PDB file of C-alpha atoms in Angstrom:
ATOM      1  CA  UNK A   1    -101.405 -36.933  -5.252  1.00 64.00           C
ATOM      2  CA  UNK A   2    -105.140 -36.463  -5.641  1.00 53.00           C
ATOM      3  CA  UNK A   3    -107.896 -37.283  -8.024  1.00 47.00           C
ATOM      4  CA  UNK A   4    -105.836 -37.726 -11.171  1.00 44.00           C
ATOM      5  CA  UNK A   5    -103.305 -40.096  -9.618  1.00 43.00           C
ATOM      6  CA  UNK A   6    -100.343 -37.757  -9.612  1.00 44.00           C
ATOM      7  CA  UNK A   7     -99.199 -34.707  -7.739  1.00 47.00           C
ATOM      8  CA  UNK A   8     -99.299 -31.607  -9.953  1.00 42.00           C
ATOM      9  CA  UNK A   9     -95.837 -30.297 -10.710  1.00 40.00           C
ATOM     10  CA  UNK A  10     -94.802 -26.667 -10.398  1.00 39.00           C
ATOM     11  CA  UNK A  11     -95.170 -24.912 -13.746  1.00 42.00           C
ATOM     12  CA  UNK A  12     -92.165 -22.706 -13.201  1.00 42.00           C
ATOM     13  CA  UNK A  13     -88.789 -23.741 -14.637  1.00 42.00           C
ATOM     14  CA  UNK A  14     -86.119 -25.164 -12.389  1.00 41.00           C
ATOM     15  CA  UNK A  15     -83.944 -22.541 -10.834  1.00 40.00           C
ATOM     16  CA  UNK A  16     -80.399 -23.232  -9.760  1.00 40.00           C
ATOM     17  CA  UNK A  17     -78.431 -20.304  -8.459  1.00 40.00           C
ATOM     18  CA  UNK A  18     -74.661 -20.497  -8.130  1.00 40.00           C
ATOM     19  CA  UNK A  19     -73.577 -20.280  -4.538  1.00 42.00           C
ATOM     20  CA  UNK A  20     -70.067 -19.729  -3.321  1.00 41.00           C
ATOM     21  CA  UNK A  21     -68.509 -20.075   0.083  1.00 40.00           C
ATOM     22  CA  UNK A  22     -67.301 -16.711   1.388  1.00 39.00           C
ATOM     23  CA  UNK A  23     -63.585 -16.088   1.268  1.00 42.00           C
ATOM     24  CA  UNK A  24     -61.423 -16.494   4.388  1.00 42.00           C
ATOM     25  CA  UNK A  25     -61.651 -13.684   6.894  1.00 41.00           C
ATOM     26  CA  UNK A  26     -64.691 -11.782   8.045  1.00 37.00           C
ATOM     27  CA  UNK A  27     -67.695 -12.954   6.032  1.00 36.00           C
ATOM     28  CA  UNK A  28     -70.518 -10.857   4.638  1.00 33.00           C
ATOM     29  CA  UNK A  29     -72.678 -12.061   7.540  1.00 34.00           C
ATOM     30  CA  UNK A  30     -69.996 -10.894  10.000  1.00 34.00           C
ATOM     31  CA  UNK A  31     -70.141  -7.419   8.516  1.00 31.00           C
ATOM     32  CA  UNK A  32     -73.926  -7.411   8.709  1.00 33.00           C
ATOM     33  CA  UNK A  33     -73.972  -8.606  12.309  1.00 35.00           C
ATOM     34  CA  UNK A  34     -71.014  -6.767  13.672  1.00 41.00           C
ATOM     35  CA  UNK A  35     -70.621  -3.472  11.898  1.00 43.00           C
ATOM     36  CA  UNK A  36     -68.267  -0.954  13.456  1.00 42.00           C
ATOM     37  CA  UNK A  37     -69.161  -2.010  16.990  1.00 42.00           C
ATOM     38  CA  UNK A  38     -67.502  -5.392  16.589  1.00 40.00           C
ATOM     39  CA  UNK A  39     -64.359  -3.919  15.153  1.00 37.00           C
ATOM     40  CA  UNK A  40     -64.037  -1.694  18.202  1.00 41.00           C
ATOM     41  CA  UNK A  41     -64.644  -4.507  20.645  1.00 45.00           C
ATOM     42  CA  UNK A  42     -61.244  -6.174  20.513  1.00 48.00           C
ATOM     43  CA  UNK A  43     -61.454  -9.684  21.897  1.00 43.00           C
ATOM     44  CA  UNK A  44     -65.202  -9.777  21.421  1.00 45.00           C
ATOM     45  CA  UNK A  45     -64.665  -9.073  17.736  1.00 50.00           C
ATOM     46  CA  UNK A  46     -62.409 -12.119  17.388  1.00 44.00           C
ATOM     47  CA  UNK A  47     -64.947 -14.365  19.109  1.00 45.00           C
ATOM     48  CA  UNK A  48     -67.788 -13.075  16.961  1.00 45.00           C
ATOM     49  CA  UNK A  49     -65.717 -13.470  13.801  1.00 47.00           C
ATOM     50  CA  UNK A  50     -64.818 -17.069  14.630  1.00 44.00           C
ATOM     51  CA  UNK A  51     -68.411 -17.958  15.433  1.00 46.00           C
ATOM     52  CA  UNK A  52     -69.645 -16.385  12.215  1.00 44.00           C
ATOM     53  CA  UNK A  53     -67.044 -18.210  10.141  1.00 42.00           C
ATOM     54  CA  UNK A  54     -68.309 -21.495  11.555  1.00 41.00           C
ATOM     55  CA  UNK A  55     -71.859 -20.537  10.541  1.00 46.00           C
ATOM     56  CA  UNK A  56     -71.142 -19.035   7.112  1.00 42.00           C
ATOM     57  CA  UNK A  57     -73.718 -21.304   5.507  1.00 43.00           C
ATOM     58  CA  UNK A  58     -76.570 -19.597   7.366  1.00 48.00           C
ATOM     59  CA  UNK A  59     -76.252 -16.630   5.000  1.00 49.00           C
ATOM     60  CA  UNK A  60     -79.234 -16.630   2.590  1.00 49.00           C
ATOM     61  CA  UNK A  61     -78.013 -17.694  -0.839  1.00 53.00           C
ATOM     62  CA  UNK A  62     -75.147 -19.782   0.573  1.00 60.00           C
ATOM     63  CA  UNK A  63     -75.769 -23.501   0.410  1.00 71.00           C
ATOM     64  CA  UNK A  64     -75.748 -25.512   3.647  1.00 77.00           C
ATOM     65  CA  UNK A  65     -73.417 -28.496   3.949  1.00 82.00           C
ATOM     66  CA  UNK A  66     -75.069 -31.699   2.719  1.00 87.00           C
ATOM     67  CA  UNK A  67     -74.451 -35.421   2.906  1.00 88.00           C
ATOM     68  CA  UNK A  68     -75.955 -37.900   0.474  1.00 85.00           C
ATOM     69  CA  UNK A  69     -78.855 -39.775   2.038  1.00 89.00           C
ATOM     70  CA  UNK A  70     -79.004 -37.573   5.127  1.00 94.00           C
ATOM     71  CA  UNK A  71     -82.385 -37.618   6.881  1.00 97.00           C
ATOM     72  CA  UNK A  72     -84.342 -34.761   8.417  1.00 97.00           C
ATOM     73  CA  UNK A  73     -86.551 -37.192  10.364  1.00 98.00           C
ATOM     74  CA  UNK A  74     -84.969 -40.050  12.287  1.00 96.00           C
ATOM     75  CA  UNK A  75     -88.011 -42.294  11.847  1.00 96.00           C
ATOM     76  CA  UNK A  76     -87.650 -42.348   8.054  1.00 98.00           C
ATOM     77  CA  UNK A  77     -85.483 -44.209   5.597  1.00 98.00           C
ATOM     78  CA  UNK A  78     -83.969 -42.517   2.557  1.00 98.00           C
ATOM     79  CA  UNK A  79     -84.968 -43.243  -1.054  1.00 98.00           C
ATOM     80  CA  UNK A  80     -84.053 -40.361  -3.370  1.00 98.00           C
ATOM     81  CA  UNK A  81     -86.592 -38.809  -5.732  1.00 98.00           C
ATOM     82  CA  UNK A  82     -85.524 -37.825  -9.235  1.00 98.00           C
ATOM     83  CA  UNK A  83     -83.896 -34.404  -9.331  1.00 96.00           C
ATOM     84  CA  UNK A  84     -86.434 -33.450 -11.997  1.00 97.00           C
ATOM     85  CA  UNK A  85     -89.186 -33.583  -9.369  1.00 98.00           C
ATOM     86  CA  UNK A  86     -87.822 -30.953  -6.975  1.00 97.00           C
ATOM     87  CA  UNK A  87     -85.754 -27.769  -6.903  1.00 96.00           C
ATOM     88  CA  UNK A  88     -82.575 -27.296  -4.891  1.00 95.00           C
ATOM     89  CA  UNK A  89     -82.979 -24.610  -2.230  1.00 95.00           C
ATOM     90  CA  UNK A  90     -81.653 -23.533   1.154  1.00 94.00           C
ATOM     91  CA  UNK A  91     -84.777 -23.503   3.306  1.00 95.00           C
ATOM     92  CA  UNK A  92     -85.688 -22.028   5.707  1.00 95.00           C
ATOM     93  CA  UNK A  93     -83.092 -19.300   4.988  1.00 93.00           C
ATOM     94  CA  UNK A  94     -84.235 -18.529   1.456  1.00 93.00           C
ATOM     95  CA  UNK A  95     -87.881 -19.595   1.882  1.00 95.00           C
ATOM     96  CA  UNK A  96     -89.522 -19.756   5.298  1.00 97.00           C
ATOM     97  CA  UNK A  97     -91.369 -23.016   6.020  1.00 98.00           C
ATOM     98  CA  UNK A  98     -94.820 -22.466   7.544  1.00 98.00           C
ATOM     99  CA  UNK A  99     -97.044 -25.260   6.172  1.00 98.00           C
ATOM    100  CA  UNK A 100     -97.397 -29.032   6.098  1.00 98.00           C
ATOM    101  CA  UNK A 101     -99.427 -30.313   3.144  1.00 98.00           C
ATOM    102  CA  UNK A 102    -101.228 -33.646   3.463  1.00 98.00           C
ATOM    103  CA  UNK A 103    -101.648 -35.763   0.305  1.00 98.00           C
ATOM    104  CA  UNK A 104    -103.042 -39.199  -0.528  1.00 98.00           C
ATOM    105  CA  UNK A 105    -101.213 -41.185  -3.210  1.00 97.00           C
ATOM    106  CA  UNK A 106    -104.136 -42.666  -5.173  1.00 96.00           C
ATOM    107  CA  UNK A 107    -102.060 -45.817  -5.372  1.00 97.00           C
ATOM    108  CA  UNK A 108     -99.771 -48.106  -3.438  1.00 98.00           C
ATOM    109  CA  UNK A 109     -96.707 -47.124  -1.411  1.00 98.00           C
ATOM    110  CA  UNK A 110     -94.370 -48.764  -3.932  1.00 98.00           C
ATOM    111  CA  UNK A 111     -96.023 -47.089  -6.910  1.00 98.00           C
ATOM    112  CA  UNK A 112     -95.641 -43.675  -5.253  1.00 98.00           C
ATOM    113  CA  UNK A 113     -91.933 -44.333  -4.707  1.00 98.00           C
ATOM    114  CA  UNK A 114     -91.529 -45.360  -8.333  1.00 98.00           C
ATOM    115  CA  UNK A 115     -93.256 -42.321  -9.830  1.00 98.00           C
ATOM    116  CA  UNK A 116     -91.277 -39.942  -7.604  1.00 98.00           C
ATOM    117  CA  UNK A 117     -88.108 -41.568  -8.962  1.00 98.00           C
ATOM    118  CA  UNK A 118     -89.326 -41.028 -12.528  1.00 98.00           C
ATOM    119  CA  UNK A 119     -87.958 -37.776 -14.035  1.00 97.00           C
ATOM    120  CA  UNK A 120     -90.888 -37.607 -16.448  1.00 97.00           C
ATOM    121  CA  UNK A 121     -93.371 -37.318 -13.558  1.00 96.00           C
ATOM    122  CA  UNK A 122     -92.206 -33.797 -12.623  1.00 94.00           C
ATOM    123  CA  UNK A 123     -93.693 -34.006  -9.123  1.00 96.00           C
ATOM    124  CA  UNK A 124     -92.974 -35.460  -5.696  1.00 98.00           C
ATOM    125  CA  UNK A 125     -93.396 -34.872  -1.973  1.00 98.00           C
ATOM    126  CA  UNK A 126     -90.759 -34.870   0.753  1.00 98.00           C
ATOM    127  CA  UNK A 127     -92.179 -37.955   2.511  1.00 98.00           C
ATOM    128  CA  UNK A 128     -94.407 -40.975   1.911  1.00 98.00           C
ATOM    129  CA  UNK A 129     -96.156 -42.735   4.805  1.00 98.00           C
ATOM    130  CA  UNK A 130     -97.385 -46.303   4.314  1.00 98.00           C
ATOM    131  CA  UNK A 131    -100.473 -47.982   5.677  1.00 98.00           C
ATOM    132  CA  UNK A 132     -98.154 -50.005   7.922  1.00 98.00           C
ATOM    133  CA  UNK A 133     -96.626 -46.795   9.330  1.00 98.00           C
ATOM    134  CA  UNK A 134     -93.289 -46.901   7.525  1.00 98.00           C
ATOM    135  CA  UNK A 135     -91.902 -43.550   6.381  1.00 98.00           C
ATOM    136  CA  UNK A 136     -89.655 -42.858   3.405  1.00 98.00           C
ATOM    137  CA  UNK A 137     -87.996 -39.490   2.868  1.00 98.00           C
ATOM    138  CA  UNK A 138     -87.362 -38.733  -0.807  1.00 98.00           C
ATOM    139  CA  UNK A 139     -86.472 -35.016  -0.776  1.00 98.00           C
ATOM    140  CA  UNK A 140     -84.596 -32.981   1.826  1.00 97.00           C
ATOM    141  CA  UNK A 141     -86.679 -30.439   3.721  1.00 98.00           C
ATOM    142  CA  UNK A 142     -84.067 -27.916   2.575  1.00 96.00           C
ATOM    143  CA  UNK A 143     -85.391 -28.274  -0.957  1.00 97.00           C
ATOM    144  CA  UNK A 144     -88.593 -27.334  -2.756  1.00 98.00           C
ATOM    145  CA  UNK A 145     -90.751 -30.311  -3.783  1.00 98.00           C
ATOM    146  CA  UNK A 146     -93.005 -29.939  -6.818  1.00 98.00           C
ATOM    147  CA  UNK A 147     -96.049 -31.100  -4.893  1.00 97.00           C
ATOM    148  CA  UNK A 148     -98.943 -28.655  -4.844  1.00 96.00           C
ATOM    149  CA  UNK A 149     -99.316 -26.974  -8.242  1.00 94.00           C
ATOM    150  CA  UNK A 150     -98.680 -23.607  -6.584  1.00 97.00           C
ATOM    151  CA  UNK A 151     -95.168 -22.185  -6.539  1.00 97.00           C
ATOM    152  CA  UNK A 152     -95.596 -20.123  -3.362  1.00 97.00           C
ATOM    153  CA  UNK A 153     -96.997 -23.078  -1.415  1.00 98.00           C
ATOM    154  CA  UNK A 154     -94.303 -25.391  -2.781  1.00 98.00           C
ATOM    155  CA  UNK A 155     -91.637 -23.024  -1.513  1.00 98.00           C
ATOM    156  CA  UNK A 156     -93.178 -22.723   1.972  1.00 98.00           C
ATOM    157  CA  UNK A 157     -94.356 -26.277   2.670  1.00 98.00           C
ATOM    158  CA  UNK A 158     -93.204 -29.767   3.552  1.00 98.00           C
ATOM    159  CA  UNK A 159     -95.340 -32.373   1.778  1.00 98.00           C
ATOM    160  CA  UNK A 160     -96.402 -35.802   3.069  1.00 98.00           C
ATOM    161  CA  UNK A 161     -98.034 -38.455   0.866  1.00 98.00           C
ATOM    162  CA  UNK A 162    -100.146 -41.220   2.435  1.00 98.00           C
ATOM    163  CA  UNK A 163    -100.653 -44.618   0.835  1.00 98.00           C
ATOM    164  CA  UNK A 164    -104.202 -45.264  -0.336  1.00 98.00           C
ATOM    165  CA  UNK A 165    -107.215 -43.941  -2.210  1.00 98.00           C
ATOM    166  CA  UNK A 166    -109.383 -40.980  -1.237  1.00 97.00           C
ATOM    167  CA  UNK A 167    -112.637 -42.949  -1.640  1.00 96.00           C
ATOM    168  CA  UNK A 168    -111.555 -45.904   0.547  1.00 97.00           C
ATOM    169  CA  UNK A 169    -111.719 -45.040   4.270  1.00 97.00           C
ATOM    170  CA  UNK A 170    -110.214 -48.427   5.170  1.00 98.00           C
ATOM    171  CA  UNK A 171    -106.924 -47.255   3.599  1.00 98.00           C
ATOM    172  CA  UNK A 172    -106.484 -44.639   6.341  1.00 98.00           C
ATOM    173  CA  UNK A 173    -105.113 -46.987   8.974  1.00 98.00           C
ATOM    174  CA  UNK A 174    -104.362 -46.393  12.653  1.00 98.00           C
ATOM    175  CA  UNK A 175    -100.656 -47.103  12.036  1.00 98.00           C
ATOM    176  CA  UNK A 176    -100.543 -44.556   9.214  1.00 98.00           C
ATOM    177  CA  UNK A 177    -102.318 -41.822  11.178  1.00 98.00           C
ATOM    178  CA  UNK A 178    -100.039 -42.265  14.188  1.00 98.00           C
ATOM    179  CA  UNK A 179     -96.814 -42.462  12.171  1.00 98.00           C
ATOM    180  CA  UNK A 180     -97.751 -39.431  10.068  1.00 98.00           C
ATOM    181  CA  UNK A 181     -98.698 -37.474  13.206  1.00 98.00           C
ATOM    182  CA  UNK A 182     -95.253 -38.089  14.709  1.00 98.00           C
ATOM    183  CA  UNK A 183     -93.640 -36.922  11.468  1.00 98.00           C
ATOM    184  CA  UNK A 184     -95.773 -33.780  11.276  1.00 98.00           C
ATOM    185  CA  UNK A 185     -95.123 -32.974  14.953  1.00 98.00           C
ATOM    186  CA  UNK A 186     -91.381 -33.134  14.321  1.00 98.00           C
ATOM    187  CA  UNK A 187     -91.664 -30.858  11.256  1.00 98.00           C
ATOM    188  CA  UNK A 188     -93.747 -28.334  13.224  1.00 98.00           C
ATOM    189  CA  UNK A 189     -91.184 -28.375  16.053  1.00 98.00           C
ATOM    190  CA  UNK A 190     -88.260 -27.784  13.658  1.00 97.00           C
ATOM    191  CA  UNK A 191     -89.806 -24.711  12.047  1.00 98.00           C
ATOM    192  CA  UNK A 192     -92.096 -23.351  14.762  1.00 98.00           C
ATOM    193  CA  UNK A 193     -95.246 -24.188  12.784  1.00 98.00           C
ATOM    194  CA  UNK A 194     -98.493 -23.950  14.787  1.00 98.00           C
ATOM    195  CA  UNK A 195    -100.416 -27.213  15.040  1.00 98.00           C
ATOM    196  CA  UNK A 196    -103.715 -26.072  13.572  1.00 98.00           C
ATOM    197  CA  UNK A 197    -105.773 -26.266  10.392  1.00 98.00           C
ATOM    198  CA  UNK A 198    -104.383 -23.041   9.024  1.00 98.00           C
ATOM    199  CA  UNK A 199    -100.863 -24.465   8.899  1.00 98.00           C
ATOM    200  CA  UNK A 200    -101.524 -28.193   8.427  1.00 98.00           C
ATOM    201  CA  UNK A 201    -103.650 -28.411   5.302  1.00 98.00           C
ATOM    202  CA  UNK A 202    -104.819 -30.779   2.610  1.00 98.00           C
ATOM    203  CA  UNK A 203    -103.715 -30.639  -1.007  1.00 98.00           C
ATOM    204  CA  UNK A 204    -107.307 -29.748  -1.886  1.00 97.00           C
ATOM    205  CA  UNK A 205    -106.928 -26.495   0.078  1.00 97.00           C
ATOM    206  CA  UNK A 206    -103.992 -25.174  -1.939  1.00 97.00           C
ATOM    207  CA  UNK A 207    -105.116 -22.227  -4.096  1.00 96.00           C
ATOM    208  CA  UNK A 208    -105.407 -23.115  -7.760  1.00 93.00           C
ATOM    209  CA  UNK A 209    -105.292 -26.886  -7.332  1.00 92.00           C
ATOM    210  CA  UNK A 210    -107.691 -29.307  -9.024  1.00 91.00           C
ATOM    211  CA  UNK A 211    -106.898 -32.139  -6.594  1.00 94.00           C
ATOM    212  CA  UNK A 212    -109.247 -33.535  -3.956  1.00 95.00           C
ATOM    213  CA  UNK A 213    -106.874 -35.282  -1.563  1.00 97.00           C
ATOM    214  CA  UNK A 214    -106.710 -36.166   1.231  1.00 98.00           C
ATOM    215  CA  UNK A 215    -110.429 -36.589   0.584  1.00 97.00           C
ATOM    216  CA  UNK A 216    -113.621 -36.655   2.655  1.00 97.00           C
ATOM    217  CA  UNK A 217    -112.596 -39.613   4.815  1.00 98.00           C
ATOM    218  CA  UNK A 218    -109.459 -37.985   6.227  1.00 98.00           C
ATOM    219  CA  UNK A 219    -110.255 -37.361   9.909  1.00 98.00           C
ATOM    220  CA  UNK A 220    -108.764 -33.946  10.646  1.00 98.00           C
ATOM    221  CA  UNK A 221    -109.895 -33.815  14.285  1.00 98.00           C
ATOM    222  CA  UNK A 222    -108.320 -37.170  14.997  1.00 98.00           C
ATOM    223  CA  UNK A 223    -105.150 -36.255  13.125  1.00 98.00           C
ATOM    224  CA  UNK A 224    -104.572 -32.935  14.887  1.00 98.00           C
ATOM    225  CA  UNK A 225    -105.112 -34.583  18.284  1.00 98.00           C
ATOM    226  CA  UNK A 226    -102.475 -37.152  17.384  1.00 98.00           C
ATOM    227  CA  UNK A 227    -100.058 -34.454  16.185  1.00 98.00           C
ATOM    228  CA  UNK A 228    -100.486 -32.484  19.427  1.00 98.00           C
ATOM    229  CA  UNK A 229    -100.000 -35.635  21.488  1.00 98.00           C
ATOM    230  CA  UNK A 230     -96.849 -36.516  19.543  1.00 98.00           C
ATOM    231  CA  UNK A 231     -95.541 -32.974  20.023  1.00 97.00           C
ATOM    232  CA  UNK A 232     -95.571 -33.420  23.821  1.00 95.00           C
ATOM    233  CA  UNK A 233     -94.371 -37.046  23.919  1.00 89.00           C
ATOM    234  CA  UNK A 234     -90.775 -38.021  24.797  1.00 78.00           C
ATOM    235  CA  UNK A 235     -88.592 -38.497  21.701  1.00 65.00           C
ATOM    236  CA  UNK A 236     -88.343 -42.030  20.337  1.00 59.00           C
ATOM    237  CA  UNK A 237     -84.906 -43.600  19.695  1.00 53.00           C
ATOM    238  CA  UNK A 238     -83.535 -43.343  16.172  1.00 48.00           C
ATOM    239  CA  UNK A 239     -83.665 -46.610  14.174  1.00 47.00           C
ATOM    240  CA  UNK A 240     -80.512 -48.716  13.996  1.00 44.00           C
ATOM    241  CA  UNK A 241     -78.475 -48.778  10.808  1.00 40.00           C
ATOM    242  CA  UNK A 242     -79.532 -52.395  10.197  1.00 41.00           C
ATOM    243  CA  UNK A 243     -83.217 -51.617  10.615  1.00 44.00           C
ATOM    244  CA  UNK A 244     -82.940 -48.559   8.367  1.00 43.00           C
ATOM    245  CA  UNK A 245     -81.177 -50.518   5.636  1.00 44.00           C
ATOM    246  CA  UNK A 246     -83.784 -53.276   5.793  1.00 45.00           C
ATOM    247  CA  UNK A 247     -86.683 -50.829   5.554  1.00 46.00           C
ATOM    248  CA  UNK A 248     -85.017 -48.995   2.680  1.00 45.00           C
ATOM    249  CA  UNK A 249     -84.581 -52.251   0.768  1.00 45.00           C
ATOM    250  CA  UNK A 250     -88.274 -53.035   1.200  1.00 46.00           C
ATOM    251  CA  UNK A 251     -89.255 -49.590  -0.063  1.00 46.00           C
ATOM    252  CA  UNK A 252     -87.215 -50.071  -3.201  1.00 44.00           C
TER     253      UNK A 252
END
């Protein structure tokens, strides 16, 4: 969030384009992929057509299938942000994702959840990480969070808030660093984002921002080492439904 206690919202109006599923038959993507060569290929054409029909939602401008409460990161629990604090999108097909933006909440974990659920706040990040290591996802990575005060960076980035205050180094706990690093490593793996300081940045580094988070006490060297270590570690098991429900109840 930064020095004024809240993440700056995007100044552009919400944009919601109408998206329709292609009609039965060969989709627009099939025509783009296949052209005349597919038509002439007989059996191959049928196979290509069937595969394309199964993947119709990959066409830019066509919305991917969604399920309420679906997670992008297995280590998180879901608590939805207000729809006023993000914009529906179809990333990475309409906007490529090439950044992770690190924020600090300037408040408690619970207060960050509450303000991201408040439609009057007009800002939120995709994730919040607590000092105890718990992770809540509030916006799908498909969608654009109003997090950075810069439309281009909002469209290209996944945002992670961290519980605490920028002037209190004790707030940046070992559990939080390690949990956040695992989350960032998974985001980088999903979108092919390099694990470096050009692509994993602080809110303060976003052009045009007046925020200072994650602040002078955020240990970037330590964090990047943890992200790289997490990127090469074996995957951890997904939480059980009971554990997820319990953690979600605590977050609320």
